[in-house]
XYZ file of N, CA, C and O in Angstrom:
644
model
N 11.856 -12.484 24.329
C 11.986 -11.108 23.904
C 10.736 -10.649 23.168
O 10.075 -9.745 23.591
N 10.417 -11.336 22.042
C 9.242 -10.946 21.275
C 7.979 -11.065 22.122
O 7.109 -10.211 22.064
N 7.905 -12.120 22.926
C 6.707 -12.342 23.742
C 6.469 -11.207 24.723
O 5.337 -10.954 25.115
N 7.527 -10.507 25.111
C 7.389 -9.394 26.051
C 7.075 -8.072 25.373
O 6.797 -7.088 26.035
N 7.145 -8.041 24.045
C 6.901 -6.800 23.321
C 5.416 -6.447 23.418
O 4.550 -7.327 23.352
N 5.088 -5.155 23.564
C 3.676 -4.746 23.696
C 2.804 -5.160 22.511
O 1.616 -5.385 22.687
N 3.376 -5.279 21.340
C 2.582 -5.655 20.169
C 2.571 -7.154 19.903
O 1.997 -7.614 18.929
N 3.213 -7.938 20.757
C 3.356 -9.371 20.521
C 2.010 -10.059 20.316
O 1.846 -10.850 19.391
N 1.040 -9.762 21.146
C -0.265 -10.416 21.048
C -0.948 -10.076 19.723
O -1.489 -10.941 19.044
N -0.890 -8.803 19.340
C -1.521 -8.371 18.089
C -0.816 -8.996 16.898
O -1.451 -9.559 16.003
N 0.520 -8.937 16.869
C 1.255 -9.481 15.739
C 1.094 -10.997 15.636
O 0.969 -11.540 14.543
N 1.075 -11.677 16.762
C 0.884 -13.128 16.747
C -0.486 -13.467 16.163
O -0.611 -14.353 15.316
N -1.530 -12.765 16.587
C -2.870 -13.001 16.056
C -2.923 -12.694 14.565
O -3.523 -13.435 13.787
N -2.272 -11.615 14.156
C -2.261 -11.253 12.742
C -1.550 -12.330 11.922
O -1.985 -12.689 10.839
N -0.431 -12.852 12.429
C 0.319 -13.889 11.711
C -0.509 -15.172 11.599
O -0.470 -15.851 10.594
N -1.279 -15.486 12.623
C -2.064 -16.711 12.610
C -3.318 -16.581 11.758
O -3.728 -17.517 11.095
N -3.938 -15.409 11.782
C -5.227 -15.234 11.128
C -5.118 -14.592 9.752
O -6.081 -14.573 9.012
N -3.980 -14.034 9.424
C -3.841 -13.268 8.185
C -3.876 -11.799 8.517
O -4.672 -11.352 9.337
N -2.993 -11.073 7.937
C -2.887 -9.646 8.258
C -4.161 -8.917 7.875
O -4.724 -9.131 6.820
N -4.618 -8.048 8.760
C -5.814 -7.270 8.497
C -7.091 -7.953 8.926
O -8.162 -7.401 8.775
N -6.988 -9.164 9.487
C -8.199 -9.860 9.915
C -8.223 -10.073 11.414
O -9.207 -10.532 11.953
N -7.126 -9.753 12.071
C -7.009 -9.981 13.512
C -7.703 -8.907 14.328
O -8.643 -8.265 13.872
N -7.215 -8.675 15.547
C -7.895 -7.808 16.484
C -8.055 -6.361 16.040
O -8.946 -5.674 16.500
N -7.213 -5.890 15.156
C -7.351 -4.505 14.716
C -7.950 -4.407 13.323
O -8.188 -3.320 12.834
N -8.182 -5.542 12.681
C -8.929 -5.656 11.436
C -8.762 -4.549 10.418
O -7.688 -4.305 9.924
N -9.865 -3.898 10.095
C -9.917 -2.904 9.022
C -8.911 -1.776 9.224
O -8.327 -1.302 8.275
N -8.721 -1.349 10.458
C -7.776 -0.250 10.702
C -6.362 -0.640 10.285
O -5.604 0.184 9.823
N -6.002 -1.872 10.459
C -4.661 -2.329 10.114
C -4.531 -2.529 8.607
O -3.485 -2.356 8.040
N -5.599 -2.914 7.954
C -5.539 -3.319 6.555
C -4.877 -2.260 5.679
O -4.085 -2.568 4.812
N -5.181 -1.003 5.887
C -4.658 0.035 4.996
C -3.158 0.221 5.110
O -2.526 0.692 4.190
N -2.573 -0.123 6.232
C -1.129 0.043 6.384
C -0.381 -1.281 6.333
O 0.843 -1.303 6.381
N -1.085 -2.380 6.202
C -0.459 -3.694 6.176
C 0.607 -3.833 5.095
O 1.639 -4.443 5.335
N 0.415 -3.257 3.886
C 1.467 -3.402 2.878
C 2.805 -2.792 3.292
O 3.832 -3.101 2.703
N 2.811 -1.961 4.313
C 4.065 -1.350 4.771
C 4.867 -2.284 5.674
O 6.041 -2.019 5.941
N 4.283 -3.385 6.140
C 4.990 -4.280 7.062
C 6.327 -4.779 6.506
O 7.337 -4.701 7.189
N 6.384 -5.271 5.261
C 7.684 -5.712 4.741
C 8.659 -4.550 4.545
O 9.865 -4.720 4.660
N 8.140 -3.379 4.264
C 8.995 -2.213 4.037
C 9.645 -1.740 5.329
O 10.675 -1.067 5.302
N 9.041 -2.106 6.448
C 9.576 -1.743 7.769
C 10.282 -2.933 8.418
O 10.598 -2.919 9.588
N 10.455 -4.007 7.644
C 11.159 -5.212 8.088
C 10.472 -5.897 9.269
O 11.119 -6.497 10.109
N 9.137 -5.807 9.302
C 8.362 -6.480 10.340
C 8.126 -7.934 9.949
O 8.188 -8.828 10.784
N 7.875 -8.155 8.681
C 7.637 -9.499 8.156
C 8.178 -9.524 6.722
O 8.083 -8.530 6.008
N 8.770 -10.624 6.303
C 9.275 -10.691 4.928
C 8.137 -10.633 3.904
O 7.080 -11.225 4.109
N 8.359 -9.934 2.816
C 7.336 -9.821 1.767
C 6.979 -11.181 1.192
O 5.845 -11.404 0.771
N 7.934 -12.113 1.211
C 7.693 -13.430 0.652
C 7.052 -14.418 1.605
O 6.769 -15.557 1.226
N 6.802 -13.995 2.854
C 6.121 -14.870 3.815
C 4.751 -15.234 3.227
O 4.050 -14.368 2.688
N 4.354 -16.498 3.298
C 3.077 -16.906 2.682
C 1.882 -16.042 3.104
O 1.025 -15.731 2.275
N 1.829 -15.645 4.365
C 0.698 -14.804 4.804
C 0.783 -13.404 4.188
O -0.232 -12.803 3.884
N 2.003 -12.907 3.989
C 2.152 -11.582 3.391
C 1.817 -11.627 1.905
O 1.187 -10.712 1.385
N 2.203 -12.700 1.241
C 1.858 -12.860 -0.176
C 0.337 -12.918 -0.327
O -0.239 -12.242 -1.184
N -0.312 -13.701 0.526
C -1.774 -13.811 0.485
C -2.427 -12.483 0.848
O -3.439 -12.090 0.245
N -1.854 -11.792 1.815
C -2.408 -10.508 2.231
C -2.279 -9.479 1.121
O -3.205 -8.703 0.866
N -1.136 -9.467 0.434
C -0.942 -8.542 -0.683
C -2.008 -8.774 -1.745
O -2.616 -7.825 -2.248
N -2.259 -10.033 -2.077
C -3.287 -10.362 -3.075
C -4.672 -9.935 -2.597
O -5.455 -9.376 -3.373
N -4.958 -10.173 -1.322
C -6.274 -9.809 -0.776
C -6.475 -8.298 -0.777
O -7.558 -7.810 -1.106
N -5.449 -7.565 -0.414
C -5.553 -6.104 -0.403
C -5.739 -5.582 -1.826
O -6.576 -4.710 -2.073
N -4.950 -6.111 -2.760
C -5.070 -5.671 -4.152
C -6.474 -5.923 -4.690
O -7.001 -5.125 -5.461
N -7.089 -7.010 -4.241
C -8.441 -7.324 -4.692
C -9.489 -6.510 -3.933
O -10.367 -5.888 -4.517
N -9.394 -6.512 -2.613
C -10.435 -5.894 -1.777
C -10.449 -4.371 -1.837
O -11.500 -3.764 -1.815
N -9.273 -3.759 -1.894
C -9.196 -2.299 -1.874
C -8.971 -1.714 -3.267
O -8.665 -0.532 -3.407
N -9.148 -2.538 -4.294
C -8.951 -2.098 -5.673
C -9.926 -0.991 -6.039
O -11.131 -1.117 -5.859
N -9.354 0.109 -6.558
C -10.182 1.224 -7.019
C -10.213 1.268 -8.545
O -10.851 2.136 -9.125
N -9.500 0.345 -9.182
C -9.425 0.304 -10.635
C -8.184 1.020 -11.148
O -7.694 1.965 -10.526
N -7.670 0.543 -12.247
C -6.531 1.189 -12.884
C -5.259 1.192 -12.052
O -4.440 2.090 -12.189
N -5.096 0.185 -11.193
C -3.893 0.112 -10.367
C -3.941 0.965 -9.113
O -2.968 1.030 -8.373
N -5.044 1.604 -8.863
C -5.200 2.436 -7.665
C -5.839 1.635 -6.542
O -6.663 0.750 -6.786
N -5.458 1.966 -5.319
C -6.023 1.317 -4.135
C -6.630 2.348 -3.197
O -6.062 3.418 -2.992
N -7.761 1.990 -2.629
C -8.305 2.779 -1.522
C -7.503 2.440 -0.275
O -6.983 1.329 -0.140
N -7.405 3.362 0.647
C -6.727 3.022 1.907
C -7.687 2.304 2.844
O -7.261 1.613 3.765
N -8.966 2.453 2.620
C -10.008 1.729 3.338
C -11.282 1.858 2.528
O -11.381 2.703 1.641
N -12.256 1.014 2.816
C -13.544 1.103 2.136
C -14.425 2.058 2.929
O -14.827 1.755 4.054
N -14.700 3.183 2.344
C -15.415 4.255 3.028
C -16.772 3.809 3.545
O -17.200 4.214 4.632
N -17.462 2.964 2.790
C -18.790 2.495 3.216
C -18.706 1.627 4.466
O -19.612 1.628 5.291
N -17.608 0.874 4.602
C -17.466 -0.032 5.745
C -16.794 0.625 6.940
O -16.922 0.143 8.056
N -16.051 1.675 6.689
C -15.298 2.320 7.760
C -15.332 3.830 7.568
O -14.314 4.452 7.257
N -16.513 4.440 7.736
C -16.618 5.879 7.489
C -15.724 6.675 8.439
O -15.590 6.346 9.610
N -15.115 7.708 7.885
C -14.202 8.518 8.694
C -14.877 9.739 9.296
O -14.265 10.482 10.046
N -16.137 9.972 8.944
C -16.865 11.101 9.501
C -16.601 12.410 8.784
O -17.172 13.445 9.130
N -15.737 12.410 7.786
C -15.436 13.623 7.032
C -16.384 13.753 5.858
O -16.755 12.741 5.242
N -16.758 14.974 5.504
C -17.643 15.141 4.358
C -16.913 14.833 3.051
O -15.691 14.929 2.968
N -17.675 14.457 2.042
C -17.098 14.210 0.724
C -16.670 12.778 0.524
O -16.700 11.956 1.434
N -16.269 12.511 -0.693
C -15.861 11.160 -1.067
C -14.381 10.949 -0.803
O -13.591 11.887 -0.777
N -14.015 9.708 -0.656
C -12.624 9.304 -0.471
C -12.100 8.821 -1.817
O -12.729 8.003 -2.482
N -10.960 9.326 -2.221
C -10.332 8.859 -3.449
C -9.379 7.715 -3.151
O -9.209 7.289 -2.006
N -8.754 7.228 -4.199
C -7.715 6.208 -4.032
C -6.488 6.887 -3.444
O -6.126 7.991 -3.841
N -5.865 6.243 -2.490
C -4.723 6.815 -1.766
C -3.446 6.416 -2.500
O -3.090 5.237 -2.553
N -2.751 7.384 -3.076
C -1.616 7.126 -3.958
C -0.522 6.310 -3.270
O 0.013 5.363 -3.851
N -0.201 6.632 -2.037
C 0.875 5.915 -1.356
C 0.579 4.424 -1.229
O 1.483 3.595 -1.354
N -0.674 4.055 -1.010
C -1.031 2.631 -0.903
C -0.697 1.888 -2.189
O -0.254 0.739 -2.154
N -0.896 2.543 -3.336
C -0.570 1.909 -4.610
C 0.938 1.711 -4.747
O 1.389 0.690 -5.275
N 1.730 2.658 -4.262
C 3.182 2.483 -4.305
C 3.632 1.401 -3.329
O 4.573 0.661 -3.617
N 2.971 1.266 -2.193
C 3.279 0.162 -1.275
C 3.006 -1.180 -1.951
O 3.746 -2.139 -1.754
N 1.939 -1.240 -2.736
C 1.643 -2.472 -3.469
C 2.786 -2.778 -4.440
O 3.232 -3.926 -4.537
N 3.266 -1.770 -5.146
C 4.401 -1.959 -6.068
C 5.603 -2.506 -5.315
O 6.265 -3.441 -5.781
N 5.892 -1.942 -4.161
C 7.035 -2.403 -3.371
C 6.876 -3.861 -2.960
O 7.829 -4.633 -2.999
N 5.674 -4.242 -2.560
C 5.438 -5.637 -2.179
C 5.605 -6.569 -3.371
O 6.227 -7.617 -3.263
N 5.063 -6.185 -4.508
C 5.220 -7.008 -5.708
C 6.699 -7.150 -6.063
O 7.157 -8.242 -6.411
N 7.433 -6.067 -5.961
C 8.871 -6.089 -6.255
C 9.592 -7.036 -5.308
O 10.376 -7.889 -5.738
N 9.318 -6.904 -4.009
C 9.980 -7.747 -3.012
C 9.580 -9.216 -3.141
O 10.322 -10.103 -2.720
N 8.423 -9.468 -3.740
C 7.966 -10.836 -3.959
C 8.493 -11.411 -5.276
O 8.167 -12.530 -5.646
N 9.304 -10.612 -5.981
C 9.894 -11.077 -7.230
C 9.000 -10.935 -8.440
O 9.312 -11.427 -9.519
N 7.893 -10.230 -8.281
C 6.933 -10.039 -9.376
C 7.267 -8.723 -10.094
O 6.461 -7.805 -10.167
N 8.486 -8.668 -10.631
C 9.065 -7.430 -11.163
C 8.263 -6.875 -12.338
O 7.989 -5.672 -12.382
N 7.900 -7.718 -13.277
C 7.181 -7.232 -14.456
C 5.839 -6.614 -14.061
O 5.464 -5.541 -14.539
N 5.128 -7.276 -13.189
C 3.835 -6.764 -12.707
C 4.020 -5.443 -11.961
O 3.267 -4.490 -12.155
N 5.052 -5.387 -11.122
C 5.347 -4.160 -10.373
C 5.712 -3.021 -11.317
O 5.272 -1.876 -11.138
N 6.503 -3.320 -12.330
C 6.930 -2.285 -13.277
C 5.756 -1.744 -14.091
O 5.651 -0.540 -14.324
N 4.852 -2.625 -14.497
C 3.669 -2.170 -15.233
C 2.812 -1.251 -14.368
O 2.335 -0.210 -14.833
N 2.625 -1.625 -13.111
C 1.839 -0.798 -12.203
C 2.548 0.534 -11.949
O 1.913 1.595 -11.931
N 3.860 0.486 -11.770
C 4.640 1.713 -11.547
C 4.496 2.666 -12.737
O 4.225 3.860 -12.558
N 4.663 2.145 -13.944
C 4.524 2.987 -15.139
C 3.127 3.583 -15.233
O 2.960 4.753 -15.585
N 2.128 2.779 -14.899
C 0.743 3.240 -14.934
C 0.512 4.380 -13.939
O -0.138 5.378 -14.257
N 1.075 4.235 -12.737
C 0.906 5.289 -11.734
C 1.687 6.540 -12.106
O 1.194 7.664 -11.949
N 2.899 6.375 -12.601
C 3.707 7.540 -12.988
C 3.032 8.338 -14.104
O 3.154 9.562 -14.161
N 2.298 7.642 -14.973
C 1.582 8.315 -16.052
C 0.456 9.198 -15.509
O -0.044 10.073 -16.224
N 0.078 9.003 -14.255
C -0.990 9.796 -13.643
C -0.480 11.099 -13.018
O -1.270 11.913 -12.563
N 0.831 11.285 -12.986
C 1.395 12.511 -12.400
C 0.906 13.725 -13.186
O 0.582 13.633 -14.377
N 0.864 14.853 -12.500
C 0.457 16.097 -13.145
C 1.517 16.588 -14.118
O 2.597 15.989 -14.249
N 1.253 17.686 -14.800
C 2.177 18.214 -15.807
C 3.585 18.507 -15.271
O 4.553 18.451 -16.014
N 3.702 18.793 -13.992
C 5.008 19.056 -13.398
C 5.605 17.812 -12.740
O 6.626 17.885 -12.060
N 4.954 16.662 -12.932
C 5.442 15.415 -12.352
C 5.070 15.248 -10.898
O 5.633 14.410 -10.207
N 4.116 16.024 -10.430
C 3.705 15.978 -9.027
C 2.451 15.130 -8.849
O 1.642 14.981 -9.762
N 2.314 14.609 -7.640
C 1.151 13.805 -7.263
C 0.402 14.475 -6.126
O 0.978 15.169 -5.302
N -0.885 14.177 -6.071
C -1.697 14.578 -4.931
C -1.741 13.425 -3.943
O -1.159 12.367 -4.172
N -2.470 13.629 -2.863
C -2.643 12.593 -1.845
C -3.536 11.470 -2.356
O -3.292 10.299 -2.095
N -4.576 11.852 -3.078
C -5.565 10.904 -3.568
C -5.877 11.192 -5.033
O -5.666 12.307 -5.510
N -6.406 10.172 -5.698
C -6.862 10.321 -7.080
C -8.279 9.776 -7.159
O -8.565 8.697 -6.639
N -9.154 10.528 -7.807
C -10.513 10.038 -8.038
C -10.427 8.946 -9.090
O -10.046 9.208 -10.235
N -10.760 7.699 -8.726
C -10.602 6.601 -9.674
C -11.472 6.725 -10.926
O -11.101 6.234 -11.983
N -12.609 7.387 -10.805
C -13.514 7.463 -11.953
C -13.118 8.562 -12.940
O -13.385 8.442 -14.131
N -12.464 9.616 -12.469
C -12.127 10.725 -13.363
C -10.619 10.947 -13.519
O -10.185 11.622 -14.446
N -9.828 10.411 -12.577
C -8.387 10.656 -12.596
C -8.011 11.989 -11.976
O -6.829 12.349 -11.935
N -9.020 12.738 -11.491
C -8.748 14.049 -10.894
C -8.018 13.893 -9.564
O -8.262 12.948 -8.813
N -7.131 14.832 -9.305
C -6.423 14.846 -8.026
C -7.368 15.301 -6.926
O -8.204 16.167 -7.128
N -7.192 14.681 -5.757
C -8.001 15.018 -4.587
C -7.058 15.155 -3.393
O -5.957 14.624 -3.397
N -7.522 15.841 -2.364
C -6.739 15.943 -1.141
C -5.574 16.899 -1.293
O -5.566 17.778 -2.151
N -4.588 16.705 -0.462
C -3.426 17.598 -0.438
C -2.630 17.501 -1.733
O -2.398 16.419 -2.245
N -2.198 18.659 -2.221
C -1.393 18.712 -3.435
C -0.373 19.839 -3.320
O -0.756 20.955 -2.995
N 0.873 19.565 -3.609
C 1.478 18.247 -3.779
C 1.581 17.526 -2.436
O 1.585 18.176 -1.390
N 1.692 16.225 -2.495
C 1.708 15.414 -1.274
C 3.053 14.706 -1.141
O 3.427 13.894 -1.975
N 3.761 15.001 -0.059
C 5.088 14.420 0.161
C 5.041 12.895 0.256
O 5.926 12.218 -0.282
N 4.033 12.346 0.929
C 3.949 10.889 1.058
C 3.894 10.216 -0.321
O 4.525 9.195 -0.549
N 3.132 10.789 -1.222
C 3.029 10.223 -2.570
C 4.383 10.266 -3.268
O 4.773 9.330 -3.967
N 5.107 11.357 -3.068
C 6.413 11.498 -3.720
C 7.459 10.581 -3.093
O 8.329 10.055 -3.796
N 7.371 10.371 -1.803
C 8.249 9.382 -1.160
C 7.973 8.010 -1.770
O 8.891 7.242 -2.065
N 6.693 7.710 -1.997
C 6.312 6.432 -2.589
C 6.857 6.262 -3.993
O 7.414 5.209 -4.323
N 6.719 7.274 -4.838
C 7.192 7.144 -6.223
C 8.709 6.989 -6.268
O 9.242 6.190 -7.053
N 9.422 7.694 -5.409
C 10.884 7.587 -5.381
C 11.317 6.223 -4.841
O 12.143 5.529 -5.442
N 10.751 5.834 -3.702
C 11.130 4.556 -3.085
C 10.815 3.382 -4.008
O 11.639 2.479 -4.182
N 9.637 3.397 -4.614
C 9.266 2.304 -5.515
C 10.170 2.269 -6.743
O 10.552 1.192 -7.207
N 10.514 3.435 -7.260
C 11.415 3.496 -8.406
C 12.791 2.937 -8.077
O 13.374 2.168 -8.855
N 13.310 3.294 -6.903
C 14.610 2.787 -6.463
C 14.542 1.287 -6.244
O 15.425 0.531 -6.692
N 13.492 0.822 -5.566
C 13.350 -0.620 -5.312
C 13.260 -1.414 -6.614
O 13.874 -2.473 -6.751
N 12.501 -0.904 -7.571
C 12.387 -1.578 -8.863
C 13.721 -1.602 -9.603
O 14.113 -2.632 -10.158
N 14.422 -0.480 -9.615
C 15.710 -0.403 -10.311
C 16.712 -1.392 -9.695
O 17.443 -2.084 -10.421
N 16.738 -1.468 -8.379
C 17.643 -2.407 -7.701
C 17.279 -3.858 -8.020
O 18.146 -4.689 -8.270
N 15.991 -4.148 -8.011
C 15.549 -5.523 -8.278
C 15.867 -5.908 -9.728
O 16.313 -7.036 -9.980
N 15.661 -4.999 -10.656
C 15.963 -5.282 -12.055
C 17.463 -5.459 -12.255
O 17.898 -6.347 -12.998
N 18.262 -4.636 -11.598
C 19.722 -4.749 -11.709
C 20.217 -6.083 -11.143
O 21.160 -6.677 -11.670
N 19.572 -6.561 -10.107
C 19.969 -7.814 -9.477
C 19.672 -9.031 -10.352
O 20.272 -10.080 -10.187
N 18.731 -8.883 -11.283
C 18.363 -10.013 -12.148
C 19.181 -10.047 -13.434
O 19.049 -10.968 -14.215
N 20.019 -9.045 -13.633
C 20.832 -8.998 -14.873
C 22.069 -9.810 -14.729
O 22.682 -10.021 -13.800
């Protein structure tokens, strides 16, 4: 069944080589943290744990923010600078939560929530050096991330009581 799936070759290579390093490389890296959230691979799988750590290190923009890609290595052809992509940071929180790293996830969640605007809204991106909002505002994807991560954290904390 899996062997006949159109993505079987790509997923098999990714599982063997580490997510984000296989045939689709950099393009996959920015969405790789969503794999456990879509039930493609368990968050606790050793390759996913290693991938989460690698993404947090490689795409780190500082202050708990993540770039969705490194602009210098993968230019998108659009003018201007790329900020940290808010949804990617919430995906990181979800992965940490699913990996049982609740305290770390909660600290990151609180840090990101503190970046919301006066009305509690988020933009698509945040300039890591100034904290200024960039891109679309308000951004639904960012708000889906803050809600989903908050629910996931609350459930995980309730399960440990």
